[in-house]
XYZ file of N, CA and C in Angstrom:
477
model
N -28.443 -19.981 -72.117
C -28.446 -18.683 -71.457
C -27.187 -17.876 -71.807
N -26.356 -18.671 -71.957
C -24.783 -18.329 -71.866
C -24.791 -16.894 -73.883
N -25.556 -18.028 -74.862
C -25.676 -17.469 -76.088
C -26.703 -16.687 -76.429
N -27.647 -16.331 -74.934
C -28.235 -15.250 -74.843
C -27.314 -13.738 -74.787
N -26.989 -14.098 -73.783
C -26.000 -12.924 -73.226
C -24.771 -12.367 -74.017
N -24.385 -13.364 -75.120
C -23.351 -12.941 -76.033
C -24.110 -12.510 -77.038
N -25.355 -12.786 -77.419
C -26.239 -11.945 -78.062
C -26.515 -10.643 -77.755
N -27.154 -10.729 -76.556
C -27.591 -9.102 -76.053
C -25.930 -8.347 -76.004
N -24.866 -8.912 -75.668
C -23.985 -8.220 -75.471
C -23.569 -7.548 -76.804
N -24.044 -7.762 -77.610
C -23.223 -7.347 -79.274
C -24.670 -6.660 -80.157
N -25.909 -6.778 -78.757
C -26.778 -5.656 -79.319
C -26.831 -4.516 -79.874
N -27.506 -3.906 -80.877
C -27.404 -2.372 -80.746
C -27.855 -1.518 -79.926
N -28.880 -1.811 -79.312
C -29.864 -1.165 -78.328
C -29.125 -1.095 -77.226
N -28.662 -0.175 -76.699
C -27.983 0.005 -75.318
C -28.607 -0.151 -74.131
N -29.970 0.003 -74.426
C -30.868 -0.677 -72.894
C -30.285 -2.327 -73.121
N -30.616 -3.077 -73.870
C -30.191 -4.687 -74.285
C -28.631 -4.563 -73.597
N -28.059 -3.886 -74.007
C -26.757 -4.244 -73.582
C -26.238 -4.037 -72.437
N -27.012 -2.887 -71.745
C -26.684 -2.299 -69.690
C -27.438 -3.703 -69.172
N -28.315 -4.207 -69.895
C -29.232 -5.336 -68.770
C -28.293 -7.111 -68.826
N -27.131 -6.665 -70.277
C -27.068 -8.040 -70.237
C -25.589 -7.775 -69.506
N -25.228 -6.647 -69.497
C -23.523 -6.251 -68.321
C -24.113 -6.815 -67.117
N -25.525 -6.359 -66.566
C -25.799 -6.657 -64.806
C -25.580 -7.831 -65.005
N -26.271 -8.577 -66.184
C -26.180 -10.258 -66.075
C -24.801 -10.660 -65.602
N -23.748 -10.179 -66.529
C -22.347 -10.337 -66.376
C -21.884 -10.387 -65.567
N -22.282 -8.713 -64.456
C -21.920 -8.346 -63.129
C -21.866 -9.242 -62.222
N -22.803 -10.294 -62.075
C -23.415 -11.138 -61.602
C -23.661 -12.097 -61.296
N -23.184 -12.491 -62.760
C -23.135 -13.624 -62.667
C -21.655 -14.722 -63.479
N -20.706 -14.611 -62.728
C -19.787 -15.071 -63.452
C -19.439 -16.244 -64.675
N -19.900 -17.573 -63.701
C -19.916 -18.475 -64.640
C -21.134 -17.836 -66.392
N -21.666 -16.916 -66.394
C -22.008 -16.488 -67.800
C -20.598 -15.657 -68.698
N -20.284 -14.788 -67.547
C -18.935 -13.894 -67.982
C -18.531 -14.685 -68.592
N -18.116 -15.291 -67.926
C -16.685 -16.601 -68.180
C -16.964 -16.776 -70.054
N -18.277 -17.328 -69.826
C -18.725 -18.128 -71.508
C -19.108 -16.706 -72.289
N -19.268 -15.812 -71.732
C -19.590 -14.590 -72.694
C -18.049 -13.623 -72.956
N -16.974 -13.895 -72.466
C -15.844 -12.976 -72.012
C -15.330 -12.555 -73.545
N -15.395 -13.302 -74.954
C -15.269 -12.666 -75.637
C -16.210 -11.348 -76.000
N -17.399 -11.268 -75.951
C -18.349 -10.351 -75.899
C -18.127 -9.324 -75.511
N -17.840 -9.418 -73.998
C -17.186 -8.121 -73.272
C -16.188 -7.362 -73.455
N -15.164 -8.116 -74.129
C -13.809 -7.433 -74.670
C -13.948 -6.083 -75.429
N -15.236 -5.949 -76.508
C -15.472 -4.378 -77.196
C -16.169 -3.551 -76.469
N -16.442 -4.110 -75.622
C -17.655 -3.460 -74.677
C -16.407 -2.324 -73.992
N -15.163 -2.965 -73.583
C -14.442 -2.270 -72.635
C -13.690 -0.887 -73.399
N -14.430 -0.939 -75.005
C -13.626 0.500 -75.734
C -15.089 1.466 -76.086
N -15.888 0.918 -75.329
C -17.258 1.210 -75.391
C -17.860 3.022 -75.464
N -18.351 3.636 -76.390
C -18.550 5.326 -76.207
C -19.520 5.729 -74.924
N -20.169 4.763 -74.338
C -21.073 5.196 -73.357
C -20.460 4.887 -71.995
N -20.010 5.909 -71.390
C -18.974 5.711 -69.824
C -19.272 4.568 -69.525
N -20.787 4.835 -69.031
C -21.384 3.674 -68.276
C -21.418 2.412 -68.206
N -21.588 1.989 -69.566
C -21.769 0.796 -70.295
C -19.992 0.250 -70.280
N -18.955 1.037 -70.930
C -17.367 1.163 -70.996
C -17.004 0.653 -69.344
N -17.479 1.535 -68.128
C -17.221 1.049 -66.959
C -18.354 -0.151 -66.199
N -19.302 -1.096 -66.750
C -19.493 -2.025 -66.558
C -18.768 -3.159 -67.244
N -18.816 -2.713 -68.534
C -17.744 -4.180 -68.835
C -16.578 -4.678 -68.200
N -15.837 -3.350 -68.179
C -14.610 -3.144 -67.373
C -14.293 -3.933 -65.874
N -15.872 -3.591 -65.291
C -16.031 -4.192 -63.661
C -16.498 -5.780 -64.042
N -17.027 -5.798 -65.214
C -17.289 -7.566 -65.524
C -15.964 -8.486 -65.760
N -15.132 -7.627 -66.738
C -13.555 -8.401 -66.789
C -12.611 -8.658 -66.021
N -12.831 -7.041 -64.994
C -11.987 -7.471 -63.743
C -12.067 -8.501 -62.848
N -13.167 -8.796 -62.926
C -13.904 -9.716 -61.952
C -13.733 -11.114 -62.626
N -13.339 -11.057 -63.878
C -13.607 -12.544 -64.764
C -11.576 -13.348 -63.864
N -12.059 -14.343 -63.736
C -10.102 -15.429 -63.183
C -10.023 -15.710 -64.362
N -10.905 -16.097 -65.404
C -10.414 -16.960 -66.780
C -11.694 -17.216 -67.525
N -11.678 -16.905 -68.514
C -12.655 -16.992 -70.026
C -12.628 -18.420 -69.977
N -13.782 -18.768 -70.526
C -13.882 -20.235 -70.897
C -12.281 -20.445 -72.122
N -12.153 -21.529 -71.956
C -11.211 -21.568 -73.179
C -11.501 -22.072 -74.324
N -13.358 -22.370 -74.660
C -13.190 -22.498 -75.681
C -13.710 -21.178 -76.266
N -13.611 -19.955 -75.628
C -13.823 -18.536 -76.238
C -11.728 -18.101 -77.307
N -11.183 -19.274 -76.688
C -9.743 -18.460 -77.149
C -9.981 -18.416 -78.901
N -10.663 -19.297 -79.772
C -10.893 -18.681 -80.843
C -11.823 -17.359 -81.278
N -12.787 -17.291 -80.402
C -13.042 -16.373 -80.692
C -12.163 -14.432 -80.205
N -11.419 -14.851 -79.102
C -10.537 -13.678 -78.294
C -9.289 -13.519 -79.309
N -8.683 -14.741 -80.214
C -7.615 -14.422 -81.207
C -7.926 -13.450 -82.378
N -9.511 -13.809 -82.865
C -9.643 -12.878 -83.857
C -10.039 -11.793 -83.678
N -10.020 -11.178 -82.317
C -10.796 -10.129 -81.430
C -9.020 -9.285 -81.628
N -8.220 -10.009 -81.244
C -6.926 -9.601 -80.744
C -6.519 -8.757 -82.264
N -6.994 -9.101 -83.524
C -6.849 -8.677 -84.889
C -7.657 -7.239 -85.451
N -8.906 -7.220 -84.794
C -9.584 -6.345 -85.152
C -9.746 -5.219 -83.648
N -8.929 -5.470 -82.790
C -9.546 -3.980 -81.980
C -8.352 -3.189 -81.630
N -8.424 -2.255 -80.936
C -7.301 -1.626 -80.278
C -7.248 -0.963 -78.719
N -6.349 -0.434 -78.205
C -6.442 0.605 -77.021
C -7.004 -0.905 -76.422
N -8.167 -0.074 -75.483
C -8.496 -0.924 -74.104
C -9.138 -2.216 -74.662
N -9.712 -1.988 -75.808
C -10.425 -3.488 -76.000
C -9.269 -4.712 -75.980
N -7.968 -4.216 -76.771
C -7.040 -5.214 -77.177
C -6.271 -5.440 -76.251
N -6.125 -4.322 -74.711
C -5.799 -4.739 -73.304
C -6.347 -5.923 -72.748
N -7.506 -5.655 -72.533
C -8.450 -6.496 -72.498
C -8.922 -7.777 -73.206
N -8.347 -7.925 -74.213
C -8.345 -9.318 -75.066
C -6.942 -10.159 -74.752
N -5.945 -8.969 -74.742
C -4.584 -9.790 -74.655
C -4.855 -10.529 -72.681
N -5.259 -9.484 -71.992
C -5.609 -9.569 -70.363
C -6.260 -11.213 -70.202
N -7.120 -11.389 -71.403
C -8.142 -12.914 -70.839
C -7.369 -13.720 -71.864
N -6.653 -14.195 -72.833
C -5.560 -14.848 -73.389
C -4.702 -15.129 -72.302
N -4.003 -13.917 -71.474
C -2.961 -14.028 -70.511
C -3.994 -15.154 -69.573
N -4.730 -14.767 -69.148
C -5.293 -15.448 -67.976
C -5.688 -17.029 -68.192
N -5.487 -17.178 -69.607
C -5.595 -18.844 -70.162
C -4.447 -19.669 -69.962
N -3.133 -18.644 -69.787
C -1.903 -19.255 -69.647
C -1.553 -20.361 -70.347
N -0.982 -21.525 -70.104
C -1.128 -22.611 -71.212
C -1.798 -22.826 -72.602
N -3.120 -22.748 -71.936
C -4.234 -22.584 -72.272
C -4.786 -21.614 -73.951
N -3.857 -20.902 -73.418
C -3.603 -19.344 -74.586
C -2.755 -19.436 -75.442
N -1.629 -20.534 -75.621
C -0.568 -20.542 -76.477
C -0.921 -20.245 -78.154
N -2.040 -20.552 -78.227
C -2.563 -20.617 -79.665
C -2.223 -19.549 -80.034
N -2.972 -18.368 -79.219
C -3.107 -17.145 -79.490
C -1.683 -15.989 -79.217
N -0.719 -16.545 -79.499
C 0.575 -15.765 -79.420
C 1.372 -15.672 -80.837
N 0.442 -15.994 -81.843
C 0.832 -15.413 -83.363
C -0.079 -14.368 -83.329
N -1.512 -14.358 -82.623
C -1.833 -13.027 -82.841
C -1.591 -12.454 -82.270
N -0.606 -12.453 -80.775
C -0.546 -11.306 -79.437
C 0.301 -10.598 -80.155
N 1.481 -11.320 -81.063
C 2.785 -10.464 -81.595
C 2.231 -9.613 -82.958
N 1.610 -10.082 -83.395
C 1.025 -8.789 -84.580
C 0.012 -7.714 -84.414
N -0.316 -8.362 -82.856
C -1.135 -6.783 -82.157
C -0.431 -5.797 -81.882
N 0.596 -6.462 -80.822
C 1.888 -5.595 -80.401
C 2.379 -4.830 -81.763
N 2.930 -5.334 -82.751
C 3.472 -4.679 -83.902
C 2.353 -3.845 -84.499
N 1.681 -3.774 -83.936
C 0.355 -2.688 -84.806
C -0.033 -1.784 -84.307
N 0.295 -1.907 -82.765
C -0.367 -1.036 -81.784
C 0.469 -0.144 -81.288
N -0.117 1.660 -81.202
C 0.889 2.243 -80.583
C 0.729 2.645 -79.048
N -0.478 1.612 -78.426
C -0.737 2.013 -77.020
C -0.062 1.340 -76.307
N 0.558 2.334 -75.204
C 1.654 1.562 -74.548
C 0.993 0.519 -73.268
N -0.171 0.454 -72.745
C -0.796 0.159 -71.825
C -1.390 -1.659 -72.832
N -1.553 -1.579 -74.088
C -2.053 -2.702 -74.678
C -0.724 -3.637 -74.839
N 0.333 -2.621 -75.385
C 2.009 -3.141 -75.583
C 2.063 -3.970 -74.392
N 2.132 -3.283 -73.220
C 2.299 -4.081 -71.785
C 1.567 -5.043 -71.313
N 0.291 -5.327 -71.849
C -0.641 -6.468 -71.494
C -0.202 -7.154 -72.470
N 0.080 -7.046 -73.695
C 0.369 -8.096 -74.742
C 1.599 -9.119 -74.216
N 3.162 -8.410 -73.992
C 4.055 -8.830 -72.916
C 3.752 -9.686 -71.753
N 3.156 -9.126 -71.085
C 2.165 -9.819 -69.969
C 1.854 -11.078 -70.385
N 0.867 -11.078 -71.061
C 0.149 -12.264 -71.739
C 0.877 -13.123 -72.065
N 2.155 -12.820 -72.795
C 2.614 -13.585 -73.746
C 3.795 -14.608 -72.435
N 4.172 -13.475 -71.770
C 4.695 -14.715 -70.102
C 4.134 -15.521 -69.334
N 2.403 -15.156 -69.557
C 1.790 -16.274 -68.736
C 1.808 -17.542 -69.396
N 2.342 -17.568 -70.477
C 2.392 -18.970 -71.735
C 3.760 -19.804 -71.442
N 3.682 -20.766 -70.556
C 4.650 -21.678 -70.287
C 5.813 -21.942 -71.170
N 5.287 -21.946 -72.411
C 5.900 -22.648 -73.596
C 5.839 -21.136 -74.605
N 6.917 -20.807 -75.163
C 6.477 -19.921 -76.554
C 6.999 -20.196 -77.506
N 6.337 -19.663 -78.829
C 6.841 -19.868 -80.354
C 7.948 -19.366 -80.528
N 9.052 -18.988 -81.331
C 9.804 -18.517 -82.178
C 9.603 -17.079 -81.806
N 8.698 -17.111 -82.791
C 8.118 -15.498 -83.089
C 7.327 -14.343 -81.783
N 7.585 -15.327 -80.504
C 6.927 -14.597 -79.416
C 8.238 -14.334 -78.578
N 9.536 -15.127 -78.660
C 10.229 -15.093 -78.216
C 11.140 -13.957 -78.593
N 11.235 -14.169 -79.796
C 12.198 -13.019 -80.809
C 11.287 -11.464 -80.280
N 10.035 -11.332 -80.437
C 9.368 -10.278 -79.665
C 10.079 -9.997 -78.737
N 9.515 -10.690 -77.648
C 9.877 -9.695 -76.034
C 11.509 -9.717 -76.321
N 12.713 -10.510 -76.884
C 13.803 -10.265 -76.458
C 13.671 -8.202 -77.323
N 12.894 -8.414 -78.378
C 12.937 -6.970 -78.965
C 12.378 -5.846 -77.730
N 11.523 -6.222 -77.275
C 10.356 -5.423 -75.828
C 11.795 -6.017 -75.292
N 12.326 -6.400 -74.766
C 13.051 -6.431 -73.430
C 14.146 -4.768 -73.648
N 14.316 -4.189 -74.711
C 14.740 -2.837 -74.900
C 14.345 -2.142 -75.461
N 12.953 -2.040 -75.253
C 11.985 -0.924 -74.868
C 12.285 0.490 -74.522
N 12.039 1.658 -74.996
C 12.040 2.243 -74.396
C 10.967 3.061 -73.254
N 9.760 2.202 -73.309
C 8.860 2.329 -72.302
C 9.206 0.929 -71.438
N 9.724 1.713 -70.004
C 10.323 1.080 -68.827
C 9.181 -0.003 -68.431
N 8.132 -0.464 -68.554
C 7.572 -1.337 -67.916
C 7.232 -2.840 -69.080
N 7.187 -2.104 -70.055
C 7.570 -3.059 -71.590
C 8.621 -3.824 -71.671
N 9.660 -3.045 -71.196
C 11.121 -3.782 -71.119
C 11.294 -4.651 -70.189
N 10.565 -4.428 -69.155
C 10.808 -4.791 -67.697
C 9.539 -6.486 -67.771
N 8.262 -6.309 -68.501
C 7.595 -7.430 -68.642
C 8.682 -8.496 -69.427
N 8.822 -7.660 -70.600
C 9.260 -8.952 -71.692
C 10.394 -9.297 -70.924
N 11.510 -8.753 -69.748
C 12.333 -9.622 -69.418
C 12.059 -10.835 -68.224
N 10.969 -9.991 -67.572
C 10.332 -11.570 -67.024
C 9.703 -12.415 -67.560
N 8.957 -12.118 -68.892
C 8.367 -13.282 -69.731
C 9.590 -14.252 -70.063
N 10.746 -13.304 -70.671
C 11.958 -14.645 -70.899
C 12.302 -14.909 -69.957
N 12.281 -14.901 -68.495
C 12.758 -15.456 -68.022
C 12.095 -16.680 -67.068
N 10.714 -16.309 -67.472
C 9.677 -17.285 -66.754
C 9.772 -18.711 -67.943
Protein backbone atom coordinates (compact mmCIF):
# COMPACT_ATOMS: atom_id res chain seq x y z
CA UNK A 1 0.00 0.00 0.00
CA UNK A 2 2.80 2.06 1.27
CA UNK A 3 4.42 1.78 -2.81
CA UNK A 4 1.09 2.59 -3.93
CA UNK A 5 0.98 5.91 -2.52
CA UNK A 6 4.61 6.82 -3.47
CA UNK A 7 3.41 5.97 -6.83
CA UNK A 8 0.29 8.02 -7.02
CA UNK A 9 2.28 10.64 -5.21
CA UNK A 10 4.85 11.25 -8.18
CA UNK A 11 1.74 10.93 -10.57
CA UNK A 12 1.08 13.24 -13.30
CA UNK A 13 -2.56 13.39 -13.05
CA UNK A 14 -3.39 15.74 -10.26
CA UNK A 15 -6.73 14.06 -9.45
CA UNK A 16 -4.10 10.76 -8.62
CA UNK A 17 -2.16 12.94 -6.62
CA UNK A 18 -5.09 15.17 -4.30
CA UNK A 19 -6.52 11.43 -3.58
CA UNK A 20 -3.18 9.98 -2.63
CA UNK A 21 -2.33 13.53 -0.16
CA UNK A 22 -5.98 12.54 1.69
CA UNK A 23 -4.33 9.09 1.95
CA UNK A 24 -1.33 10.87 3.56
CA UNK A 25 -3.62 13.24 5.52
CA UNK A 26 -4.73 10.31 7.12
CA UNK A 27 -3.08 8.17 7.41
CA UNK A 28 0.30 8.48 8.95
CA UNK A 29 2.03 5.33 9.31
CA UNK A 30 1.77 5.57 5.05
CA UNK A 31 3.28 9.29 5.33
CA UNK A 32 5.91 8.05 7.32
CA UNK A 33 6.93 5.28 4.34
CA UNK A 34 5.87 7.73 1.60
CA UNK A 35 7.67 11.06 3.26
CA UNK A 36 10.17 11.11 0.56
CA UNK A 37 7.34 11.54 -2.02
CA UNK A 38 5.88 14.39 -0.30
CA UNK A 39 8.96 16.46 -0.07
CA UNK A 40 8.28 17.91 -4.06
CA UNK A 41 4.87 17.96 -3.48
CA UNK A 42 5.59 20.85 -0.83
CA UNK A 43 7.16 23.21 -3.98
CA UNK A 44 4.08 22.07 -5.71
CA UNK A 45 2.30 24.85 -8.60
CA UNK A 46 -1.22 23.88 -7.51
CA UNK A 47 -1.99 25.84 -3.94
CA UNK A 48 -4.02 23.12 -3.06
CA UNK A 49 -2.15 20.18 -3.68
CA UNK A 50 1.36 22.58 -2.29
CA UNK A 51 -0.93 23.10 0.99
CA UNK A 52 -1.83 19.40 1.46
CA UNK A 53 1.51 18.10 1.35
CA UNK A 54 2.58 20.74 3.58
CA UNK A 55 -0.36 19.64 6.23
CA UNK A 56 0.94 15.87 5.52
CA UNK A 57 4.70 16.83 6.63
CA UNK A 58 3.70 18.82 9.39
CA UNK A 59 1.95 16.19 10.78
CA UNK A 60 4.78 13.53 9.84
CA UNK A 61 7.31 13.00 13.89
CA UNK A 62 9.75 11.04 11.53
CA UNK A 63 10.09 9.46 7.93
CA UNK A 64 10.77 5.95 7.96
CA UNK A 65 14.53 5.82 7.96
CA UNK A 66 14.90 3.70 5.43
CA UNK A 67 13.49 6.71 3.12
CA UNK A 68 16.99 8.67 4.30
CA UNK A 69 18.45 7.41 0.95
CA UNK A 70 16.05 8.34 -0.87
CA UNK A 71 15.55 12.22 1.12
CA UNK A 72 19.68 12.63 0.52
CA UNK A 73 19.30 12.59 -3.14
CA UNK A 74 16.11 14.71 -2.88
CA UNK A 75 18.34 17.18 -0.71
CA UNK A 76 20.60 17.44 -4.30
CA UNK A 77 18.01 18.05 -6.73
CA UNK A 78 15.36 20.53 -5.17
CA UNK A 79 15.20 23.90 -3.70
CA UNK A 80 13.14 26.68 -1.63
CA UNK A 81 10.38 24.75 0.30
CA UNK A 82 10.95 21.34 -1.08
CA UNK A 83 14.68 21.37 0.29
CA UNK A 84 13.09 22.92 3.73
CA UNK A 85 11.25 20.21 3.80
CA UNK A 86 13.79 17.49 2.96
CA UNK A 87 16.43 19.00 5.25
CA UNK A 88 13.02 19.27 8.05
CA UNK A 89 12.55 15.08 7.81
CA UNK A 90 16.59 14.35 7.80
CA UNK A 91 16.48 16.74 10.97
CA UNK A 92 13.71 14.71 12.42
CA UNK A 93 15.91 11.35 11.91
CA UNK A 94 18.43 12.89 14.23
CA UNK A 95 21.02 10.18 14.70
CA UNK A 96 19.39 8.52 12.39
CA UNK A 97 20.20 11.30 9.58
CA UNK A 98 23.94 11.52 10.01
CA UNK A 99 24.43 10.03 6.59
CA UNK A 100 22.81 12.76 5.08
CA UNK A 101 25.00 15.78 6.33
CA UNK A 102 27.45 15.67 3.22
CA UNK A 103 24.43 16.47 1.42
CA UNK A 104 22.75 19.05 4.02
CA UNK A 105 26.21 21.12 3.56
CA UNK A 106 26.18 21.28 -0.28
CA UNK A 107 22.50 22.27 -0.20
CA UNK A 108 23.25 25.02 2.14
CA UNK A 109 26.23 26.11 -0.23
CA UNK A 110 23.86 26.16 -3.21
CA UNK A 111 20.97 27.63 -1.83
CA UNK A 112 20.10 31.23 -1.60
CA UNK A 113 16.84 30.71 0.52
CA UNK A 114 17.23 31.85 3.77
CA UNK A 115 14.26 29.80 5.31
CA UNK A 116 15.99 26.34 3.61
CA UNK A 117 19.64 27.85 5.00
CA UNK A 118 17.86 27.70 8.49
CA UNK A 119 16.32 24.24 8.28
CA UNK A 120 19.54 22.90 6.86
CA UNK A 121 21.36 24.34 10.33
CA UNK A 122 18.53 22.96 12.14
CA UNK A 123 18.92 19.62 10.77
CA UNK A 124 22.35 19.43 10.89
CA UNK A 125 22.04 19.99 15.19
CA UNK A 126 19.60 17.40 15.50
CA UNK A 127 22.72 14.98 14.51
CA UNK A 128 24.37 13.97 17.79
CA UNK A 129 27.59 13.30 16.17
CA UNK A 130 28.92 15.52 13.04
CA UNK A 131 31.46 15.23 10.20
CA UNK A 132 34.28 17.61 9.64
CA UNK A 133 32.62 19.24 6.92
CA UNK A 134 29.25 19.92 8.88
CA UNK A 135 31.09 21.30 11.59
CA UNK A 136 33.42 23.70 9.66
CA UNK A 137 29.78 24.81 8.12
CA UNK A 138 27.77 26.05 10.98
CA UNK A 139 31.07 27.45 12.74
CA UNK A 140 30.88 29.51 9.05
CA UNK A 141 26.61 29.98 9.67
CA UNK A 142 27.45 30.78 13.23
CA UNK A 143 28.40 34.50 11.45
CA UNK A 144 25.76 34.78 9.41
CA UNK A 145 24.48 37.59 8.54
CA UNK A 146 20.88 36.38 8.64
CA UNK A 147 20.25 36.50 12.57
CA UNK A 148 18.48 33.19 12.94
CA UNK A 149 21.25 31.21 10.74
CA UNK A 150 23.79 32.41 13.08
CA UNK A 151 21.82 31.86 16.02
CA UNK A 152 20.91 27.88 14.81
CA UNK A 153 24.45 26.98 13.81
CA UNK A 154 25.54 28.23 17.32
CA UNK A 155 23.26 25.90 19.02
CA UNK A 156 24.02 23.09 16.65
CA UNK A 157 27.79 23.54 17.97
CA UNK A 158 26.89 23.63 20.94
CA UNK A 159 24.48 20.71 21.20
Amino acid sequence: MAGDLARDLQSTDAAVRRQALEKAMTDPDLAKRAAAQLVPLAAEADEELREMAVSALESLESPAPESLPELTRLLAQVDGDALYWGATLVGRLGANGASAAPALVAAFRRTSETAAQERIVWALGQMPSKPAEAVELLREAAGSKQARVARLAKEALGS
